[in-house]
Amino acid sequence: MRAVLQRVSEASVRVQGEIVGQIGRGLLVLVGVADGDTDTDAETLATKIADIRLFPPENDDTGMERSLIEIGGEALVVSQFTLMGDCRKGRRPSWLAAARPDEGKRLYERVVEKLRARNIPTETGTFRTHMEVRLTNDGPVTILLDSRKAF
């Protein structure tokens, strides 16, 4: 599984003009599921999202010393299969590495479930729909994660 984490002061996702998920300070998490990913990948990703230190210490706006849990932050988790796109050949991405939709949805929801189990307020987008994501990137801070540590 892959994720793009963006530290935000606010973020929202709309479907057909209606807000379906919205957060204040925390992380916007774009999640892609690869063919062959398992519950272990989802749990690894959720643990990293909850514990990675991307937030500054209190009374400071620099440094990265605190996690999402430590700041009482929120997560907005949005499925994005395009993270699995392979652009190495030709002019059009290949989606062969992406999980089938039913398995992608199951593992995406597993990440959400694990974050909520850690008492992180977690909002979501709507799986397999066209979404508009809006955010105010705080920093900017953007981190790439891969459950198999490919990067």
Short mmCIF file of N, CA and C in Angstrom, two decimals:
data_model
loop_
_atom_site.label_atom_id
_atom_site.label_comp_id
_atom_site.label_asym_id
_atom_site.label_seq_id
_atom_site.Cartn_x
_atom_site.Cartn_y
_atom_site.Cartn_z
N MET A 1 0.85 -1.18 0.00
CA MET A 1 0.00 0.00 0.00
C MET A 1 0.89 1.23 0.00
N ARG A 2 0.38 2.26 -0.60
CA ARG A 2 1.09 3.53 -0.63
C ARG A 2 0.19 4.61 -0.05
N ALA A 3 0.85 5.62 0.52
CA ALA A 3 0.09 6.77 1.02
C ALA A 3 0.90 8.04 0.81
N VAL A 4 0.19 9.11 0.54
CA VAL A 4 0.75 10.45 0.52
C VAL A 4 0.14 11.15 1.73
N LEU A 5 1.00 11.61 2.65
CA LEU A 5 0.55 12.33 3.83
C LEU A 5 0.84 13.80 3.63
N GLN A 6 -0.15 14.63 3.86
CA GLN A 6 0.04 16.07 3.81
C GLN A 6 -0.43 16.65 5.13
N ARG A 7 0.50 17.35 5.81
CA ARG A 7 0.13 18.02 7.06
C ARG A 7 -0.72 19.22 6.69
N VAL A 8 -1.91 19.29 7.30
CA VAL A 8 -2.86 20.34 6.92
C VAL A 8 -3.37 21.10 8.14
N SER A 9 -3.76 22.35 7.88
CA SER A 9 -4.49 23.09 8.91
C SER A 9 -5.99 22.87 8.72
N GLU A 10 -6.37 22.44 7.50
CA GLU A 10 -7.75 22.06 7.21
C GLU A 10 -7.78 21.33 5.88
N ALA A 11 -8.77 20.45 5.73
CA ALA A 11 -8.94 19.74 4.46
C ALA A 11 -10.38 19.25 4.37
N SER A 12 -10.84 19.11 3.14
CA SER A 12 -12.19 18.59 2.92
C SER A 12 -12.23 17.85 1.59
N VAL A 13 -13.26 17.02 1.46
CA VAL A 13 -13.48 16.31 0.21
C VAL A 13 -14.96 16.44 -0.13
N ARG A 14 -15.22 16.74 -1.41
CA ARG A 14 -16.58 16.91 -1.91
C ARG A 14 -16.88 15.87 -2.97
N VAL A 15 -18.13 15.42 -2.96
CA VAL A 15 -18.65 14.55 -4.00
C VAL A 15 -19.93 15.20 -4.52
N GLN A 16 -19.97 15.46 -5.82
CA GLN A 16 -21.11 16.14 -6.45
C GLN A 16 -21.48 17.42 -5.71
N GLY A 17 -20.46 18.20 -5.33
CA GLY A 17 -20.67 19.50 -4.69
C GLY A 17 -20.97 19.46 -3.21
N GLU A 18 -21.11 18.28 -2.63
CA GLU A 18 -21.45 18.16 -1.21
C GLU A 18 -20.24 17.65 -0.41
N ILE A 19 -19.94 18.31 0.70
CA ILE A 19 -18.83 17.88 1.55
C ILE A 19 -19.19 16.54 2.20
N VAL A 20 -18.32 15.53 1.99
CA VAL A 20 -18.55 14.22 2.60
C VAL A 20 -17.55 13.94 3.72
N GLY A 21 -16.48 14.71 3.79
CA GLY A 21 -15.48 14.58 4.84
C GLY A 21 -14.75 15.89 5.02
N GLN A 22 -14.47 16.24 6.28
CA GLN A 22 -13.82 17.52 6.54
C GLN A 22 -13.09 17.43 7.87
N ILE A 23 -11.86 17.98 7.91
CA ILE A 23 -11.09 18.01 9.15
C ILE A 23 -10.44 19.36 9.36
N GLY A 24 -10.01 19.59 10.59
CA GLY A 24 -9.18 20.72 10.92
C GLY A 24 -7.72 20.27 10.88
N ARG A 25 -6.95 20.63 11.89
CA ARG A 25 -5.52 20.31 11.94
C ARG A 25 -5.29 18.80 11.96
N GLY A 26 -4.40 18.36 11.09
CA GLY A 26 -4.09 16.94 11.05
C GLY A 26 -3.43 16.53 9.76
N LEU A 27 -3.82 15.37 9.25
CA LEU A 27 -3.23 14.81 8.04
C LEU A 27 -4.29 14.47 7.00
N LEU A 28 -4.06 14.93 5.79
CA LEU A 28 -4.79 14.43 4.62
C LEU A 28 -3.99 13.22 4.16
N VAL A 29 -4.64 12.07 4.03
CA VAL A 29 -3.97 10.83 3.66
C VAL A 29 -4.60 10.28 2.39
N LEU A 30 -3.82 10.27 1.31
CA LEU A 30 -4.26 9.66 0.06
C LEU A 30 -3.72 8.24 0.05
N VAL A 31 -4.60 7.25 -0.14
CA VAL A 31 -4.22 5.84 -0.01
C VAL A 31 -4.43 5.09 -1.32
N GLY A 32 -3.41 4.37 -1.75
CA GLY A 32 -3.49 3.48 -2.90
C GLY A 32 -3.19 2.06 -2.48
N VAL A 33 -3.97 1.12 -2.99
CA VAL A 33 -3.80 -0.29 -2.64
C VAL A 33 -3.29 -1.05 -3.85
N ALA A 34 -2.22 -1.83 -3.63
CA ALA A 34 -1.62 -2.62 -4.70
C ALA A 34 -2.19 -4.03 -4.72
N ASP A 35 -2.17 -4.63 -5.89
CA ASP A 35 -2.52 -6.04 -6.01
C ASP A 35 -1.57 -6.84 -5.13
N GLY A 36 -2.11 -7.70 -4.29
CA GLY A 36 -1.28 -8.50 -3.38
C GLY A 36 -1.14 -7.93 -2.00
N ASP A 37 -1.61 -6.70 -1.77
CA ASP A 37 -1.56 -6.13 -0.42
C ASP A 37 -2.48 -6.92 0.51
N THR A 38 -2.16 -6.90 1.80
CA THR A 38 -2.88 -7.69 2.80
C THR A 38 -3.27 -6.81 3.98
N ASP A 39 -3.96 -7.42 4.93
CA ASP A 39 -4.30 -6.72 6.17
C ASP A 39 -3.05 -6.22 6.88
N THR A 40 -1.97 -6.96 6.79
CA THR A 40 -0.71 -6.54 7.41
C THR A 40 -0.23 -5.22 6.82
N ASP A 41 -0.36 -5.06 5.51
CA ASP A 41 0.02 -3.80 4.86
C ASP A 41 -0.84 -2.65 5.38
N ALA A 42 -2.15 -2.89 5.51
CA ALA A 42 -3.06 -1.85 6.00
C ALA A 42 -2.73 -1.47 7.44
N GLU A 43 -2.43 -2.46 8.26
CA GLU A 43 -2.10 -2.18 9.66
C GLU A 43 -0.76 -1.46 9.79
N THR A 44 0.22 -1.85 8.97
CA THR A 44 1.52 -1.17 8.96
C THR A 44 1.34 0.29 8.58
N LEU A 45 0.56 0.54 7.54
CA LEU A 45 0.33 1.91 7.08
C LEU A 45 -0.38 2.73 8.14
N ALA A 46 -1.43 2.18 8.74
CA ALA A 46 -2.18 2.92 9.77
C ALA A 46 -1.30 3.25 10.97
N THR A 47 -0.46 2.32 11.38
CA THR A 47 0.44 2.56 12.51
C THR A 47 1.41 3.70 12.19
N LYS A 48 1.96 3.68 11.00
CA LYS A 48 2.90 4.73 10.60
C LYS A 48 2.20 6.09 10.53
N ILE A 49 0.98 6.12 9.98
CA ILE A 49 0.22 7.38 9.90
C ILE A 49 -0.02 7.95 11.29
N ALA A 50 -0.39 7.10 12.23
CA ALA A 50 -0.70 7.55 13.59
C ALA A 50 0.54 8.02 14.33
N ASP A 51 1.67 7.37 14.10
CA ASP A 51 2.85 7.59 14.95
C ASP A 51 3.95 8.45 14.34
N ILE A 52 3.92 8.69 13.02
CA ILE A 52 4.99 9.47 12.40
C ILE A 52 5.00 10.89 12.96
N ARG A 53 6.17 11.39 13.24
CA ARG A 53 6.33 12.71 13.87
C ARG A 53 6.49 13.78 12.78
N LEU A 54 5.37 14.46 12.49
CA LEU A 54 5.36 15.50 11.45
C LEU A 54 4.92 16.86 11.97
N PHE A 55 4.65 16.96 13.27
CA PHE A 55 4.12 18.19 13.83
C PHE A 55 5.13 18.83 14.78
N PRO A 56 5.15 20.17 14.81
CA PRO A 56 6.13 20.86 15.63
C PRO A 56 5.82 20.74 17.13
N PRO A 57 6.84 21.00 17.95
CA PRO A 57 6.61 21.01 19.39
C PRO A 57 5.68 22.16 19.77
N GLU A 58 5.09 22.09 20.96
CA GLU A 58 4.23 23.18 21.42
C GLU A 58 5.00 24.49 21.45
N ASN A 59 4.30 25.58 21.20
CA ASN A 59 4.87 26.94 21.23
C ASN A 59 6.03 27.11 20.27
N ASP A 60 6.00 26.40 19.17
CA ASP A 60 7.04 26.50 18.16
C ASP A 60 6.38 26.17 16.82
N ASP A 61 6.89 26.72 15.73
CA ASP A 61 6.31 26.37 14.44
C ASP A 61 7.33 25.69 13.54
N THR A 62 8.44 25.28 14.14
CA THR A 62 9.45 24.57 13.37
C THR A 62 9.69 23.20 13.99
N GLY A 63 10.34 22.37 13.28
CA GLY A 63 10.65 21.04 13.78
C GLY A 63 9.50 20.07 13.56
N MET A 64 9.81 18.84 13.73
CA MET A 64 8.83 17.77 13.57
C MET A 64 9.07 16.78 14.70
N GLU A 65 8.40 17.03 15.83
CA GLU A 65 8.66 16.24 17.03
C GLU A 65 7.44 15.51 17.56
N ARG A 66 6.24 15.82 17.04
CA ARG A 66 5.03 15.21 17.60
C ARG A 66 4.22 14.52 16.51
N SER A 67 3.50 13.49 16.94
CA SER A 67 2.68 12.70 16.02
C SER A 67 1.25 13.22 15.99
N LEU A 68 0.48 12.65 15.09
CA LEU A 68 -0.94 12.97 14.98
C LEU A 68 -1.64 12.71 16.31
N ILE A 69 -1.33 11.60 16.94
CA ILE A 69 -1.93 11.26 18.24
C ILE A 69 -1.53 12.30 19.30
N GLU A 70 -0.27 12.67 19.33
CA GLU A 70 0.23 13.59 20.36
C GLU A 70 -0.39 14.98 20.26
N ILE A 71 -0.77 15.39 19.06
CA ILE A 71 -1.37 16.73 18.93
C ILE A 71 -2.89 16.69 19.00
N GLY A 72 -3.46 15.48 19.08
CA GLY A 72 -4.92 15.36 19.05
C GLY A 72 -5.48 15.74 17.70
N GLY A 73 -4.72 15.43 16.63
CA GLY A 73 -5.12 15.81 15.28
C GLY A 73 -6.12 14.85 14.67
N GLU A 74 -6.58 15.23 13.49
CA GLU A 74 -7.58 14.47 12.74
C GLU A 74 -6.97 13.93 11.46
N ALA A 75 -7.64 12.96 10.87
CA ALA A 75 -7.20 12.41 9.58
C ALA A 75 -8.36 12.45 8.60
N LEU A 76 -8.06 12.81 7.37
CA LEU A 76 -9.00 12.71 6.26
C LEU A 76 -8.36 11.71 5.29
N VAL A 77 -8.95 10.53 5.17
CA VAL A 77 -8.39 9.44 4.37
C VAL A 77 -9.19 9.32 3.08
N VAL A 78 -8.49 9.44 1.96
CA VAL A 78 -9.12 9.44 0.65
C VAL A 78 -8.47 8.37 -0.21
N SER A 79 -9.29 7.48 -0.76
CA SER A 79 -8.78 6.44 -1.65
C SER A 79 -8.29 7.08 -2.95
N GLN A 80 -7.10 6.63 -3.40
CA GLN A 80 -6.56 7.16 -4.65
C GLN A 80 -5.75 6.07 -5.35
N PHE A 81 -6.45 5.28 -6.15
CA PHE A 81 -5.80 4.16 -6.83
C PHE A 81 -4.70 4.64 -7.77
N THR A 82 -4.73 5.89 -8.19
CA THR A 82 -3.74 6.39 -9.14
C THR A 82 -2.33 6.40 -8.53
N LEU A 83 -2.22 6.24 -7.22
CA LEU A 83 -0.89 6.13 -6.60
C LEU A 83 -0.17 4.86 -7.07
N MET A 84 -0.93 3.93 -7.63
CA MET A 84 -0.35 2.69 -8.13
C MET A 84 0.00 2.77 -9.61
N GLY A 85 -0.19 3.93 -10.21
CA GLY A 85 0.11 4.10 -11.63
C GLY A 85 1.58 3.91 -11.93
N ASP A 86 1.87 3.19 -12.99
CA ASP A 86 3.24 2.96 -13.44
C ASP A 86 3.45 3.77 -14.72
N CYS A 87 4.31 4.75 -14.64
CA CYS A 87 4.53 5.68 -15.76
C CYS A 87 5.88 5.46 -16.43
N ARG A 88 6.48 4.33 -16.23
CA ARG A 88 7.83 4.10 -16.76
C ARG A 88 7.85 3.91 -18.27
N LYS A 89 6.75 3.44 -18.86
CA LYS A 89 6.73 3.21 -20.30
C LYS A 89 5.60 4.01 -20.93
N GLY A 90 5.85 4.53 -22.09
CA GLY A 90 4.80 5.20 -22.85
C GLY A 90 4.34 6.51 -22.24
N ARG A 91 3.17 6.95 -22.69
CA ARG A 91 2.63 8.23 -22.25
C ARG A 91 1.39 8.09 -21.38
N ARG A 92 0.95 6.87 -21.17
CA ARG A 92 -0.25 6.64 -20.37
C ARG A 92 0.11 5.71 -19.21
N PRO A 93 -0.30 6.06 -17.98
CA PRO A 93 0.01 5.18 -16.85
C PRO A 93 -0.66 3.81 -16.99
N SER A 94 0.02 2.82 -16.47
CA SER A 94 -0.54 1.48 -16.39
C SER A 94 -1.10 1.29 -14.98
N TRP A 95 -2.27 0.68 -14.89
CA TRP A 95 -2.91 0.45 -13.58
C TRP A 95 -2.83 -1.01 -13.18
N LEU A 96 -2.01 -1.81 -13.83
CA LEU A 96 -1.94 -3.24 -13.56
C LEU A 96 -1.52 -3.55 -12.12
N ALA A 97 -0.80 -2.66 -11.48
CA ALA A 97 -0.34 -2.91 -10.11
C ALA A 97 -1.41 -2.63 -9.07
N ALA A 98 -2.49 -1.96 -9.45
CA ALA A 98 -3.54 -1.62 -8.49
C ALA A 98 -4.38 -2.84 -8.13
N ALA A 99 -4.86 -2.87 -6.90
CA ALA A 99 -5.73 -3.94 -6.44
C ALA A 99 -7.08 -3.86 -7.15
N ARG A 100 -7.77 -4.98 -7.22
CA ARG A 100 -9.14 -4.99 -7.74
C ARG A 100 -10.00 -4.14 -6.81
N PRO A 101 -11.04 -3.50 -7.31
CA PRO A 101 -11.83 -2.57 -6.50
C PRO A 101 -12.36 -3.14 -5.18
N ASP A 102 -12.85 -4.37 -5.17
CA ASP A 102 -13.39 -4.92 -3.92
C ASP A 102 -12.31 -5.07 -2.85
N GLU A 103 -11.14 -5.54 -3.25
CA GLU A 103 -10.04 -5.69 -2.29
C GLU A 103 -9.45 -4.34 -1.92
N GLY A 104 -9.38 -3.43 -2.87
CA GLY A 104 -8.91 -2.08 -2.59
C GLY A 104 -9.77 -1.40 -1.56
N LYS A 105 -11.08 -1.52 -1.71
CA LYS A 105 -12.00 -0.91 -0.76
C LYS A 105 -11.86 -1.53 0.62
N ARG A 106 -11.76 -2.85 0.68
CA ARG A 106 -11.64 -3.53 1.96
C ARG A 106 -10.39 -3.07 2.73
N LEU A 107 -9.26 -2.99 2.03
CA LEU A 107 -8.02 -2.61 2.70
C LEU A 107 -7.99 -1.11 3.03
N TYR A 108 -8.54 -0.29 2.17
CA TYR A 108 -8.69 1.14 2.46
C TYR A 108 -9.51 1.32 3.74
N GLU A 109 -10.63 0.60 3.83
CA GLU A 109 -11.47 0.70 5.03
C GLU A 109 -10.78 0.15 6.26
N ARG A 110 -9.87 -0.80 6.07
CA ARG A 110 -9.10 -1.35 7.20
C ARG A 110 -8.17 -0.28 7.77
N VAL A 111 -7.56 0.52 6.91
CA VAL A 111 -6.71 1.63 7.39
C VAL A 111 -7.56 2.58 8.23
N VAL A 112 -8.72 2.96 7.72
CA VAL A 112 -9.62 3.86 8.43
C VAL A 112 -10.00 3.26 9.79
N GLU A 113 -10.37 2.00 9.79
CA GLU A 113 -10.76 1.30 11.03
C GLU A 113 -9.63 1.32 12.06
N LYS A 114 -8.41 1.07 11.61
CA LYS A 114 -7.26 1.04 12.53
C LYS A 114 -6.96 2.44 13.09
N LEU A 115 -7.12 3.48 12.28
CA LEU A 115 -6.91 4.85 12.79
C LEU A 115 -7.97 5.18 13.84
N ARG A 116 -9.21 4.85 13.55
CA ARG A 116 -10.29 5.11 14.52
C ARG A 116 -10.09 4.31 15.80
N ALA A 117 -9.53 3.11 15.70
CA ALA A 117 -9.26 2.30 16.89
C ALA A 117 -8.19 2.94 17.77
N ARG A 118 -7.37 3.81 17.17
CA ARG A 118 -6.36 4.56 17.94
C ARG A 118 -6.92 5.89 18.44
N ASN A 119 -8.23 6.06 18.36
CA ASN A 119 -8.93 7.27 18.80
C ASN A 119 -8.55 8.51 18.02
N ILE A 120 -8.22 8.33 16.75
CA ILE A 120 -7.94 9.46 15.86
C ILE A 120 -9.25 9.77 15.13
N PRO A 121 -9.80 10.98 15.30
CA PRO A 121 -10.99 11.34 14.53
C PRO A 121 -10.67 11.24 13.04
N THR A 122 -11.39 10.39 12.33
CA THR A 122 -11.05 10.08 10.94
C THR A 122 -12.28 10.24 10.06
N GLU A 123 -12.13 11.09 9.05
CA GLU A 123 -13.15 11.30 8.02
C GLU A 123 -12.66 10.63 6.74
N THR A 124 -13.57 10.41 5.80
CA THR A 124 -13.19 9.74 4.56
C THR A 124 -13.82 10.42 3.36
N GLY A 125 -13.30 10.04 2.21
CA GLY A 125 -13.95 10.35 0.95
C GLY A 125 -14.94 9.24 0.65
N THR A 126 -15.37 9.16 -0.60
CA THR A 126 -16.30 8.11 -1.03
C THR A 126 -15.59 7.25 -2.07
N PHE A 127 -15.45 5.98 -1.77
CA PHE A 127 -14.70 5.06 -2.62
C PHE A 127 -15.31 4.99 -4.02
N ARG A 128 -14.44 5.00 -5.04
CA ARG A 128 -14.80 4.87 -6.46
C ARG A 128 -15.74 5.96 -6.97
N THR A 129 -15.55 7.17 -6.50
CA THR A 129 -16.31 8.29 -7.05
C THR A 129 -15.34 9.39 -7.41
N HIS A 130 -15.80 10.30 -8.24
CA HIS A 130 -15.01 11.49 -8.55
C HIS A 130 -15.10 12.42 -7.33
N MET A 131 -13.96 12.81 -6.80
CA MET A 131 -13.93 13.65 -5.60
C MET A 131 -13.12 14.92 -5.87
N GLU A 132 -13.49 15.98 -5.17
CA GLU A 132 -12.71 17.21 -5.16
C GLU A 132 -12.13 17.35 -3.76
N VAL A 133 -10.80 17.35 -3.68
CA VAL A 133 -10.12 17.46 -2.40
C VAL A 133 -9.55 18.86 -2.28
N ARG A 134 -9.85 19.49 -1.17
CA ARG A 134 -9.32 20.83 -0.88
C ARG A 134 -8.53 20.76 0.40
N LEU A 135 -7.41 21.48 0.43
CA LEU A 135 -6.58 21.46 1.62
C LEU A 135 -5.76 22.72 1.75
N THR A 136 -5.39 22.99 2.97
CA THR A 136 -4.39 24.01 3.25
C THR A 136 -3.21 23.26 3.83
N ASN A 137 -2.18 23.08 2.99
CA ASN A 137 -0.99 22.33 3.40
C ASN A 137 -0.21 23.20 4.37
N ASP A 138 0.07 22.66 5.54
CA ASP A 138 0.75 23.38 6.61
C ASP A 138 2.24 23.08 6.55
N GLY A 139 3.01 24.01 6.08
CA GLY A 139 4.47 23.83 6.03
C GLY A 139 5.09 24.42 4.77
N PRO A 140 4.91 23.84 3.64
CA PRO A 140 4.21 22.61 3.33
C PRO A 140 5.00 21.39 3.79
N VAL A 141 4.26 20.37 4.21
CA VAL A 141 4.84 19.08 4.60
C VAL A 141 4.09 18.00 3.84
N THR A 142 4.82 17.25 3.02
CA THR A 142 4.26 16.13 2.26
C THR A 142 5.23 14.96 2.35
N ILE A 143 4.72 13.80 2.76
CA ILE A 143 5.55 12.60 2.95
C ILE A 143 4.94 11.45 2.17
N LEU A 144 5.79 10.62 1.57
CA LEU A 144 5.36 9.42 0.87
C LEU A 144 5.63 8.20 1.75
N LEU A 145 4.67 7.30 1.85
CA LEU A 145 4.84 6.05 2.60
C LEU A 145 4.54 4.87 1.70
N ASP A 146 5.21 3.76 1.97
CA ASP A 146 4.95 2.51 1.28
C ASP A 146 5.03 1.40 2.32
N SER A 147 3.97 0.60 2.45
CA SER A 147 3.93 -0.43 3.49
C SER A 147 5.02 -1.48 3.31
N ARG A 148 5.53 -1.63 2.08
CA ARG A 148 6.58 -2.60 1.83
C ARG A 148 7.96 -1.95 1.78
N LYS A 149 7.99 -0.67 2.16
CA LYS A 149 9.23 0.10 2.24
C LYS A 149 9.99 0.14 0.91
N ALA A 150 9.23 0.26 -0.17
CA ALA A 150 9.84 0.36 -1.49
C ALA A 150 10.56 1.70 -1.66
N PHE A 151 10.16 2.69 -0.86
CA PHE A 151 10.86 3.98 -0.83
C PHE A 151 10.71 4.58 0.52
#
